[in-house]
Short mmCIF file of C-alpha atoms and ligand atoms in Angstrom, two decimals:
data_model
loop_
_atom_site.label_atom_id
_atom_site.label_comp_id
_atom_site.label_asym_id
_atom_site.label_seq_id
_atom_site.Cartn_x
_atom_site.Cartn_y
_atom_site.Cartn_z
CA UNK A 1 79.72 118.86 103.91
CA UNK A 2 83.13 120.05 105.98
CA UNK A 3 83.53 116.49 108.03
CA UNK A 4 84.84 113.37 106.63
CA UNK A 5 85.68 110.27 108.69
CA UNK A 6 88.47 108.20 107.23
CA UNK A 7 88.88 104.58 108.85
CA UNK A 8 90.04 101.62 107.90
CA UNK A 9 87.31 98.68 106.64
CA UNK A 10 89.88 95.43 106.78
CA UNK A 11 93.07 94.74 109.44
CA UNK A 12 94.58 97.90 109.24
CA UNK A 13 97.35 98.48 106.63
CA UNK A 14 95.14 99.81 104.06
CA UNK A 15 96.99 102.69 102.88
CA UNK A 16 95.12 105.25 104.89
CA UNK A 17 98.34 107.27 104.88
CA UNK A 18 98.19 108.05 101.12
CA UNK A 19 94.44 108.75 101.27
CA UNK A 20 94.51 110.72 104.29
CA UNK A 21 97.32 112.28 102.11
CA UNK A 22 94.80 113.32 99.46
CA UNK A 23 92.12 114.11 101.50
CA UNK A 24 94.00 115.92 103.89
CA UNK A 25 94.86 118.79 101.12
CA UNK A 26 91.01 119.93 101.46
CA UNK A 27 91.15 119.86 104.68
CA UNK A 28 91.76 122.56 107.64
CA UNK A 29 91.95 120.82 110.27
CA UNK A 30 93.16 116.64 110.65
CA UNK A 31 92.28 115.09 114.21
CA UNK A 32 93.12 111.48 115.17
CA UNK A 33 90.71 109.57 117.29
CA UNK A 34 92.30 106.07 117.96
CA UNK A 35 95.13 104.10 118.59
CA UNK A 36 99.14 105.36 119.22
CA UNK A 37 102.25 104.41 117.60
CA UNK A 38 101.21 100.84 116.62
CA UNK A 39 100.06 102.49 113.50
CA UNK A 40 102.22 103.35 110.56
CA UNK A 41 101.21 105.61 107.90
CA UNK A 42 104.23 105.63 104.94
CA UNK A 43 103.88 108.31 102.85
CA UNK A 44 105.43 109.22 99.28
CA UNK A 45 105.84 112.67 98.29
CA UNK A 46 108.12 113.44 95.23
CA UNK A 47 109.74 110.24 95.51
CA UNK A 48 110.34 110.52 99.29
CA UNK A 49 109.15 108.12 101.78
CA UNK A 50 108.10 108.92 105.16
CA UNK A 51 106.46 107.11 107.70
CA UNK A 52 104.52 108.57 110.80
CA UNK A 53 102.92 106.84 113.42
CA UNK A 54 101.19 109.50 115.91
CA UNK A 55 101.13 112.79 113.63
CA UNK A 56 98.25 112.50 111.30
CA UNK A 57 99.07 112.92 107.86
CA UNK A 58 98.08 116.36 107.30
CA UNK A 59 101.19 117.24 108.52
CA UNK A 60 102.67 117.57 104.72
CA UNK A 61 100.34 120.37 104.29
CA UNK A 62 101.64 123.80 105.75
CA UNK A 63 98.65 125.19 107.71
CA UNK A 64 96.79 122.06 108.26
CA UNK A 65 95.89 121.38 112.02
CA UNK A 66 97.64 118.55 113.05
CA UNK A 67 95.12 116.73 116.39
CA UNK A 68 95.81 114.29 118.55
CA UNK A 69 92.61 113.47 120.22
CA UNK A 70 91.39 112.12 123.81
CA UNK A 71 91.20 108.75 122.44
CA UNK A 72 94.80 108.15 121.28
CA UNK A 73 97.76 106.66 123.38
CA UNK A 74 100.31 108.49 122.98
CA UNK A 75 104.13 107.48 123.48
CA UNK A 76 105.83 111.26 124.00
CA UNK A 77 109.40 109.68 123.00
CA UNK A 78 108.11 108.43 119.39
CA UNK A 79 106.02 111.57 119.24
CA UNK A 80 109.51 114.11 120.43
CA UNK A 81 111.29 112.58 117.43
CA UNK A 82 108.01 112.89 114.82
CA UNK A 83 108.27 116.52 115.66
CA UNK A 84 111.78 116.92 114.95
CA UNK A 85 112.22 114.92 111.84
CA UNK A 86 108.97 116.62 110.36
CA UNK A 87 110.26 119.91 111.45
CA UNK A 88 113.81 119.09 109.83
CA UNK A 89 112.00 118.73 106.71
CA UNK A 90 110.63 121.85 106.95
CA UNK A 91 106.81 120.38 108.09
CA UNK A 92 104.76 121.02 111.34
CA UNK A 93 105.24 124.49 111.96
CA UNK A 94 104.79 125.45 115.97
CA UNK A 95 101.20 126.01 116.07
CA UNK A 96 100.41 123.04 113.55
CA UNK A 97 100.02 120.50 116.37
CA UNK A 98 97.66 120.24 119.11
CA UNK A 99 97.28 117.38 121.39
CA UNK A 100 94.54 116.49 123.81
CA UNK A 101 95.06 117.03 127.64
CA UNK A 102 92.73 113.81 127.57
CA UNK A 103 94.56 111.40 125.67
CA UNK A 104 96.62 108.60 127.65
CA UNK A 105 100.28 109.00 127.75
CA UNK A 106 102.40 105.40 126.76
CA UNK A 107 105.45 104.92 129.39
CA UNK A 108 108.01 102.44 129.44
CA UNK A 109 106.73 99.96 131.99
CA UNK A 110 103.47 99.80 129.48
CA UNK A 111 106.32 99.11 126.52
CA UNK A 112 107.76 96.29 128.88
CA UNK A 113 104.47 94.76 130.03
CA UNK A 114 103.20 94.63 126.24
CA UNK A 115 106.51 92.70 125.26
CA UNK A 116 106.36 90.19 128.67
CA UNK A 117 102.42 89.22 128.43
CA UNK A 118 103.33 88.31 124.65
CA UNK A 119 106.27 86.49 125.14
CA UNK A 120 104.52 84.74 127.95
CA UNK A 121 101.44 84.18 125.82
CA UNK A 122 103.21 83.02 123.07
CA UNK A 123 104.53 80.26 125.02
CA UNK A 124 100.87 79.20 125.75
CA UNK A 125 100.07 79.08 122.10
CA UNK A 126 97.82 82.37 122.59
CA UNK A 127 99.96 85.45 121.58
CA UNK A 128 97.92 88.17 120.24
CA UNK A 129 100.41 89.27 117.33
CA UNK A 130 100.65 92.62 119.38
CA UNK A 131 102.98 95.70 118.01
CA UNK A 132 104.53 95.88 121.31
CA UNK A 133 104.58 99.36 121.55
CA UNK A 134 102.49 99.39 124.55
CA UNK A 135 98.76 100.23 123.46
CA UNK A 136 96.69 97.15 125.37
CA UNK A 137 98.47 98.02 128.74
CA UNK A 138 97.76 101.51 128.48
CA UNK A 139 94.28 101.25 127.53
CA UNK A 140 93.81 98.61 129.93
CA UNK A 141 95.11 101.15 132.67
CA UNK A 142 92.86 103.82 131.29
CA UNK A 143 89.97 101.63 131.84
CA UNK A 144 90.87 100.58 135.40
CA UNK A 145 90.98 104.20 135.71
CA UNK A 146 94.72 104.46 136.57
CA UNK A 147 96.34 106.06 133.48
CA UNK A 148 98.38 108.56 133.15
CA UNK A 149 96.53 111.33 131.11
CA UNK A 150 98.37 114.32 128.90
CA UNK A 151 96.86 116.59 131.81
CA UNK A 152 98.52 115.23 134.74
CA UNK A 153 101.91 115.57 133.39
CA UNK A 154 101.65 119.02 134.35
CA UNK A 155 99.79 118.61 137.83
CA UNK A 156 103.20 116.76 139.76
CA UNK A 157 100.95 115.67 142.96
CA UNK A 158 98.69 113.43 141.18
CA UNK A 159 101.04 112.19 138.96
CA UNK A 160 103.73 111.17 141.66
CA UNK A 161 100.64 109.36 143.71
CA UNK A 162 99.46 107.73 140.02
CA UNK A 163 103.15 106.44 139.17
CA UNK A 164 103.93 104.88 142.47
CA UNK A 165 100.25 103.23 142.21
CA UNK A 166 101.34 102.10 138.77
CA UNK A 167 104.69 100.77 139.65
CA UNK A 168 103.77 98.73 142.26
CA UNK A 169 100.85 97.04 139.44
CA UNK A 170 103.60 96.73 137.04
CA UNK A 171 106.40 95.21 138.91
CA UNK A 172 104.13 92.45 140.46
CA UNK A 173 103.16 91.81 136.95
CA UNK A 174 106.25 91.87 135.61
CA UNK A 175 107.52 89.86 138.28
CA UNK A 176 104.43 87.44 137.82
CA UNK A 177 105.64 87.07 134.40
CA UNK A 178 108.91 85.89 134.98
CA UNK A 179 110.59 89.55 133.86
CA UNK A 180 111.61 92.51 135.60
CA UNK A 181 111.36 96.29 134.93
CA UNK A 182 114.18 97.90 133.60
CA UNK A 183 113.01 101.37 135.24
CA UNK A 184 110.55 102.85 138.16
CA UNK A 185 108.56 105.37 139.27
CA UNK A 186 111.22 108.07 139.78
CA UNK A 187 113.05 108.00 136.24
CA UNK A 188 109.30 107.81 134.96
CA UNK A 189 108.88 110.88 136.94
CA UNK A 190 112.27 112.74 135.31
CA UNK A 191 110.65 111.51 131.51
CA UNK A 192 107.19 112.99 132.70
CA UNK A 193 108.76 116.30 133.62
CA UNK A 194 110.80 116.93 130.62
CA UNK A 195 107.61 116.00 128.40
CA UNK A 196 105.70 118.29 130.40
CA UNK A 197 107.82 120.79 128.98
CA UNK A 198 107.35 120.48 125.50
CA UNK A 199 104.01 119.14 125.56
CA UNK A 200 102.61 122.18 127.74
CA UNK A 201 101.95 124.53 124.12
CA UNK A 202 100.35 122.16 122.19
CA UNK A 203 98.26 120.32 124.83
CA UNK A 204 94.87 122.38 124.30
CA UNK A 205 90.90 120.89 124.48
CA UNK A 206 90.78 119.17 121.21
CA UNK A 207 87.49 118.65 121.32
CA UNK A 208 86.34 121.98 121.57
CA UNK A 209 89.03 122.93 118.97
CA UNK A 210 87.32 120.49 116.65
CA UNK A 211 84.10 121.97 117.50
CA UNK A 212 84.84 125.37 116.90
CA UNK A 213 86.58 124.64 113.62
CA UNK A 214 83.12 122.93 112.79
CA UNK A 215 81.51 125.87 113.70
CA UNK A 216 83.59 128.31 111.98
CA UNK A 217 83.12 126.33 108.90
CA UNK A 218 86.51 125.05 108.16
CA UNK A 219 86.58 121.30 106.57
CA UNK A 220 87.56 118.83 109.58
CA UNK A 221 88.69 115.57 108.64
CA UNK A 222 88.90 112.91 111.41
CA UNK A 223 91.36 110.41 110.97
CA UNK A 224 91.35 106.19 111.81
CA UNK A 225 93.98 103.89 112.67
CA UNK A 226 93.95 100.56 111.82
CA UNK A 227 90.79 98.59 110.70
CA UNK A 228 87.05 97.82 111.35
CA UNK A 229 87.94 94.05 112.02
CA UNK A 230 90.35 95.11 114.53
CA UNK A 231 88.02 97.21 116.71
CA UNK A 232 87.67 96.06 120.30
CA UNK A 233 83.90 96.26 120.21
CA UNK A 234 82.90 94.74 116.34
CA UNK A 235 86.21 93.18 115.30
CA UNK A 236 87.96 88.93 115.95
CA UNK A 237 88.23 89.55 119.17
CA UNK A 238 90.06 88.63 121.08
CA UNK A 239 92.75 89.26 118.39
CA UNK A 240 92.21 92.99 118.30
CA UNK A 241 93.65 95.84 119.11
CA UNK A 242 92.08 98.50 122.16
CA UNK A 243 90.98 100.95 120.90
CA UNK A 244 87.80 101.96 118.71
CA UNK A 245 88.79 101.54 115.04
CA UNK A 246 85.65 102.36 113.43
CA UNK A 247 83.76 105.55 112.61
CA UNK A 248 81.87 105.70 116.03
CA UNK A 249 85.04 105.82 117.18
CA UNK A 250 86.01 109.64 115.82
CA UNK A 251 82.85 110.73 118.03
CA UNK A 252 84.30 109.59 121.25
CA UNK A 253 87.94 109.69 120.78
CA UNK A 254 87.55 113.57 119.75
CA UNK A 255 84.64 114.77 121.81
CA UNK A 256 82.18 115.43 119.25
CA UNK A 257 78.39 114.13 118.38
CA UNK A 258 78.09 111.62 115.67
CA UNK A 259 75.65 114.32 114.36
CA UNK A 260 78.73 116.46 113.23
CA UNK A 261 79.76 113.86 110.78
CA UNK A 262 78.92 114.23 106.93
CA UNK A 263 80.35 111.61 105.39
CA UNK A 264 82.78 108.18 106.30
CA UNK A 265 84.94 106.80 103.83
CA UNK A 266 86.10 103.45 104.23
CA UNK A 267 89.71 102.47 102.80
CA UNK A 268 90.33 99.32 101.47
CA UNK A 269 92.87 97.20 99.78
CA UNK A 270 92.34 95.43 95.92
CA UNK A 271 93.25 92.73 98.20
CA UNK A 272 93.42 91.43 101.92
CA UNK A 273 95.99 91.99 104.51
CA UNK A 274 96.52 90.99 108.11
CA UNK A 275 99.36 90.97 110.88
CA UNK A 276 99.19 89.38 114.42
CA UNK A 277 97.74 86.43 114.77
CA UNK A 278 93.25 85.87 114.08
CA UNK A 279 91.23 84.75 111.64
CA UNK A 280 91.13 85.34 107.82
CA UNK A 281 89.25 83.63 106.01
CA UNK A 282 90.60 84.77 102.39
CA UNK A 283 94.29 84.02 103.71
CA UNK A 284 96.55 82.34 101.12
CA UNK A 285 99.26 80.15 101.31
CA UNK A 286 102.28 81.11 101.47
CA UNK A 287 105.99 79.34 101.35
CA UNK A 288 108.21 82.08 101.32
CA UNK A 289 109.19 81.85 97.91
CA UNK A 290 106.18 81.57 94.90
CA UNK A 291 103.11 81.05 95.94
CA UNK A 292 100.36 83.76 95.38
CA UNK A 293 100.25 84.86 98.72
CA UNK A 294 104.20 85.68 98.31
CA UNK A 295 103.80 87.09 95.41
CA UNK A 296 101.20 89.91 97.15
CA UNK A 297 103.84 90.39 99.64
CA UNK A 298 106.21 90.93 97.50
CA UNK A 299 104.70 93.09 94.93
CA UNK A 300 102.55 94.94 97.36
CA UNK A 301 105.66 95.27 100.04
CA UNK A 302 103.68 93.90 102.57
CA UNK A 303 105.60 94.23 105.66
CA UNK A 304 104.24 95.73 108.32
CA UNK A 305 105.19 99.78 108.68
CA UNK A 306 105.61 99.82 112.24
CA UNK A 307 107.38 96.48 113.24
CA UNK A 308 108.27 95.54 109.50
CA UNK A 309 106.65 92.09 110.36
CA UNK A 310 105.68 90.01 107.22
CA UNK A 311 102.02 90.50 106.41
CA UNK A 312 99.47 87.51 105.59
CA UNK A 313 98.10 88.31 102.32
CA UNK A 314 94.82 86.92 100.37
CA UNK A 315 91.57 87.68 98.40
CA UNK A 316 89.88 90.61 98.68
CA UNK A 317 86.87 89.26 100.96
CA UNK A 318 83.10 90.99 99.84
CA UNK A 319 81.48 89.79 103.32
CA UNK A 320 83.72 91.24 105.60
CA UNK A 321 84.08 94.49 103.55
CA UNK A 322 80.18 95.03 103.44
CA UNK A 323 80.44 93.84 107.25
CA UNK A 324 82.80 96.84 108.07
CA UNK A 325 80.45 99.00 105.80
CA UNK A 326 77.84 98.81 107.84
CA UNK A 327 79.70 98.74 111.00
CA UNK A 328 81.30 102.47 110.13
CA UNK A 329 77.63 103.22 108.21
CA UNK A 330 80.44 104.41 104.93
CA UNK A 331 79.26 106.90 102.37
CA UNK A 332 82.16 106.61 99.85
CA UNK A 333 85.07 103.61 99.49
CA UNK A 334 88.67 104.09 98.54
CA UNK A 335 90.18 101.28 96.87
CA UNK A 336 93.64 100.90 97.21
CA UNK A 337 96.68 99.22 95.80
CA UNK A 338 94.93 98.20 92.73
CA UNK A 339 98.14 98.56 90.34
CA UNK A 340 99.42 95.08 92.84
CA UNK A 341 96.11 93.15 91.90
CA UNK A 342 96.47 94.01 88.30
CA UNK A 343 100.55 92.49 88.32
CA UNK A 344 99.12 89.26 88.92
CA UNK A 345 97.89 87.27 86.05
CA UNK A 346 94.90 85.35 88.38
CA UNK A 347 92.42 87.15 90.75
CA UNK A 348 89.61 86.14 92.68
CA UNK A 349 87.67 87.06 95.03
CA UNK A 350 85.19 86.71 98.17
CA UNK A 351 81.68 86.66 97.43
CA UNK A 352 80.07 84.82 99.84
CA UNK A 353 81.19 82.54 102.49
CA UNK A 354 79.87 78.47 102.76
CA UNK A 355 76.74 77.65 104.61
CA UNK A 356 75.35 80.96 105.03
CA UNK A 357 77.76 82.14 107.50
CA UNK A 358 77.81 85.94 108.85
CA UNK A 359 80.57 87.88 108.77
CA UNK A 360 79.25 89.55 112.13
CA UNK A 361 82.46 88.97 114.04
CA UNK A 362 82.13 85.48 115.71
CA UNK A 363 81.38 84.60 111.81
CA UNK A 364 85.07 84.90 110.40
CA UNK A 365 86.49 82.67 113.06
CA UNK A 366 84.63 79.69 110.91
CA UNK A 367 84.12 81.31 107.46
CA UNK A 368 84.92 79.32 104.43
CA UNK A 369 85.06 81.54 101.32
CA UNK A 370 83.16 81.01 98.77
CA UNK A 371 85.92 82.51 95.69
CA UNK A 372 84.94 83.76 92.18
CA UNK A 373 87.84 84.20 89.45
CA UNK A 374 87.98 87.65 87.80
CA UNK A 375 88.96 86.90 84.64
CA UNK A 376 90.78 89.26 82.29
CA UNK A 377 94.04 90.19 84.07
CA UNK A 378 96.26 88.13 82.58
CA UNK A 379 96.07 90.43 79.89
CA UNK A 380 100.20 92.42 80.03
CA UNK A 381 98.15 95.40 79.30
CA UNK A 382 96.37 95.98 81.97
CA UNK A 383 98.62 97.28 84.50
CA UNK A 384 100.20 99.90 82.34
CA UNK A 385 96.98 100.89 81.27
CA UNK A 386 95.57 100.48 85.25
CA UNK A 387 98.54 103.10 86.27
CA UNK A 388 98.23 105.56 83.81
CA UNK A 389 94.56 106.24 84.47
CA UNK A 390 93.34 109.29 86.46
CA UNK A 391 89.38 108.37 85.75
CA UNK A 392 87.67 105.41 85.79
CA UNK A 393 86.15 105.36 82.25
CA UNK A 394 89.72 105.41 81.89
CA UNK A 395 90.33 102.06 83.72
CA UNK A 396 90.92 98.72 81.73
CA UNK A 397 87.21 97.18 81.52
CA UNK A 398 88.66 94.61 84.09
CA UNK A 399 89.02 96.92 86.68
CA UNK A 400 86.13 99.12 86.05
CA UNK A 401 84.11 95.39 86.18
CA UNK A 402 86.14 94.55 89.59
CA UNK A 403 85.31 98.14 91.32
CA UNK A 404 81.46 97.65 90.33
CA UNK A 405 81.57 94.28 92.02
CA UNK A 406 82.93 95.98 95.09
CA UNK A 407 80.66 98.66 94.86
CA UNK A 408 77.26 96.87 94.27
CA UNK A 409 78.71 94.14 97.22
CA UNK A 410 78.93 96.41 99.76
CA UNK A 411 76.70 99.06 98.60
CA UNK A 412 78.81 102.02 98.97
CA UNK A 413 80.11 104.23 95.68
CA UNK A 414 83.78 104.03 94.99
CA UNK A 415 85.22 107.71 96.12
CA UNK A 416 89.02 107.30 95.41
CA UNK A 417 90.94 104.23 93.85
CA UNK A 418 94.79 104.25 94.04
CA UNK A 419 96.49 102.87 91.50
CA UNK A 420 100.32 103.19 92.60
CA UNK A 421 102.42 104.13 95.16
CA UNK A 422 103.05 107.82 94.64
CA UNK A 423 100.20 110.61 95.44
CA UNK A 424 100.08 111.56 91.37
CA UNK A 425 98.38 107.70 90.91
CA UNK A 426 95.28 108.39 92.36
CA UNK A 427 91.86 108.45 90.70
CA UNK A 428 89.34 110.91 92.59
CA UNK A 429 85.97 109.82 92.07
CA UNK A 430 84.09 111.85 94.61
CA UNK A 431 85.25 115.35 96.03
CA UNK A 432 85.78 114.55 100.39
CA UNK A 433 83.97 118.23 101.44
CA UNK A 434 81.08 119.04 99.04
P1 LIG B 501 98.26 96.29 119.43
O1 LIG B 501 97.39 97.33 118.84
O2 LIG B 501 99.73 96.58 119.33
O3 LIG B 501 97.83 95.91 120.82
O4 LIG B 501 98.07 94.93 118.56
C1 LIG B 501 96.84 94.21 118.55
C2 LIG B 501 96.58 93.63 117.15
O5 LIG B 501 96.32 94.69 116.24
C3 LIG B 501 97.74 92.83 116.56
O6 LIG B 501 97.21 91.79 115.75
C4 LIG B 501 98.44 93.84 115.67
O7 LIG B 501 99.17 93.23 114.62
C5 LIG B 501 97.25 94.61 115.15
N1 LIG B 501 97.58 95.99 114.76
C6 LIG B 501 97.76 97.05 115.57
N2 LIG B 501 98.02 98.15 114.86
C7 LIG B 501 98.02 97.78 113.57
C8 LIG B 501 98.19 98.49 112.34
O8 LIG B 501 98.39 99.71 112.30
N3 LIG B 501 98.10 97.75 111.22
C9 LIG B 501 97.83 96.41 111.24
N4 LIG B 501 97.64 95.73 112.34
C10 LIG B 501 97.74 96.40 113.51
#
């Protein structure tokens, strides 16, 4: 096996970072299918935090293959100051990175668009919950077939003909909206020019780089952003994001067949997460101050790693996970975060939902859970025990009994379970390239 698919099986925010982290140091090569900047991936390596939100997380290894594939959206000013801090630190050497000439390029008026259709959505009760960083406008204009790709930064002709296009689009719009641009087409023009620059040695096929990696044997791992139930296709849409979150997605956001895969994990929390506004069933309430659903926030710092937005928090839900299973067709599941569940004295947990419903996406909008209690966690032993363990036999019985659930739910063998913030707390059940 030298390809592993890592993707998120909930609303994003499942620690992919830290298990991309582990993964990653088996791996040759890391390649990002999805998404831009609205992900976050926070990292702790002896005791340091970092968060990235284009470079895939690879980066902390020296000689990894950092990729940015075709289906990204990439924003070059967030991605000029990822290379510079990593490279401060002593990361990303020159020839680490690679970016597709295919992938979208994020510029300000698709920044200012994203934050105007919100604001004006909001007002209309129907705000999305977006990152505004961008991403819907910029797929959008990919699909209308008047983006702005990596490749025509360097090619000034079609890319002085595609900005004026674009302006004109945008500053109706904006206009439309009741907003104005702050820039146009010719200080776009002076940003695309200076990217083109720096961009111009890294920007390579990544597809066929991919491929011949595959070919030459080297262990590929393809990395996800966000989560199943926020894929445009399969997730609560319309509260989704644009891109393809799930492992189909790694096919045709690198350029590969879905015959080159070996394996998909799926990463998911002990719990549930979500930011932006869309269903959840398992939500709980919240008031800010002691109710479970605080205390998850607050013990899991659940606040979001791009926008730092409070995060809704709730029960792990079995449906949905086993729904997102199938979806990304996952061979192995990494649990995360389980040291948070084990700090509070009462869990339950989604095992069905109320009169037969289907997770199958229109199903969440109307789900009731049906919740079981876990019992055993109230016992002040269990999360020193839970955080000192590096197997599972040695787990506390309650969490070896809560993983099994999980497992046998959703049908998929537990691979990896984290049990604490740093990359030493990790239990590795299953090797990623066998
Ligand atoms: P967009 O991707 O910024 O357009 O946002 C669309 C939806 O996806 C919103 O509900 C966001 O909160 C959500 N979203 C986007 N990226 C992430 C992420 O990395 N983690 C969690 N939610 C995300």
């Amino acid at each position: 096996m030298s390809t592993l698919v890592v993707v998120g099986a909930q609303w994003g925010d499942e620690g992919k970072g830290k298990v991309v982290d582990a993964v990653a140091a088996e791996a040759d090569v890391v390649a990002r299918f999805a998404g831009g900047n609205n992900a976050g991936h926070t990292l702790v390596v002896e005791g340091r935090t970092l968060v990235t939100h284009l470079v895939p997380s690879g980066c902390l290894y020296p000689g990894t293959r950092c990729v940015l594939g075709a289906g990204m959206v990439i924003d070059p000013v967030v991605l000029a100051h990822e290379i510079t801090t990593l490279r401060g630190l002593g990361l990303l050497a020159n020839d680490e990175l690679r970016v597709s000439l295919d992938a979208h390029v994020i510029f300000p008026f698709h920044i200012e668009l994203d934050a105007l259709r919100e604001d004006a959505a909001r007002q209309r009760g129907r705000a999305i919950g977006t990152t505004k960083r961008g991403i819907g406008p910029a797929y959008e204009a990919k699909a209308a077939r008047r983006g702005i790709r990596v490749r025509d930064l360097f090619d000034r002709a079609t890319l002085t003909e595609r900005l004026g296009q674009n302006e004109l689009q945008a500053a109706h719009e904006a206009e439309r909206l009741g907003g104005r641009l702050g820039t146009g087409a010719r200080e776009w023009l002076a940003h695309a020019e200076e990217w083109a620059t720096w961009l111009a040695p890294i920007a390579c096929d990544a597809g066929a780089f991919c491929h011949d990696a595959i070919v030459a044997g080297r262990r590929v791992l393809f990395e996800g952003a966000q989560g199943a139930l926020l894929d445009v296709d399969h997730g609560t849409y319309p509260y989704v994001t644009s891109s393809s979150t799930i492992a189909g997605g790694a096919c045709t956001g690198i350029g590969i067949g879905p015959t080159a895969i070996d394996g998909v994990w799926g990463i998911s929390k002990a719990y549930a997460t979500r930011v932006g506004a869309g269903p959840f069933p398992t939500k709980l309430a919240s008031n800010g101050k002691d109710l479970i659903g605080d205390r998850l926030r607050e013990l899991g710092a659940e606040f979001g790693a791009t926008t730092g937005r409070p995060r809704d928090c709730g029960w792990l839900d079995l449906p949905a996970l086993r729904h997102a299973a199938r979806l990304s067709g996952m061979t192995g599941l990494a649990i995360t975060k389980l040291d948070v569940l084990a700090a509070l004295r009462k869990v339950e947990v989604c095992v069905a939902y109320e009169d037969g419903i289907d997770p199958g996406t229109h199903g969440l909008f109307s789900a009731k859970p049906r919740l079981q209690a876990c019992e055993g966690w109230d016992d002040p032993d269990v999360l020193p025990q839970l955080r000192a363990a590096r197997t599972l036999e040695a787990l506390p019985a309650v969490a070896r009994a809560y993983l099994d659930l999980v497992a046998d739910a959703t049908g998929v063998p537990i691979a990896l379970v984290s049990v604490g913030a740093s990359r030493e707390e990790t239990i590795a059940v299953a090797r990623p390239f066998t």
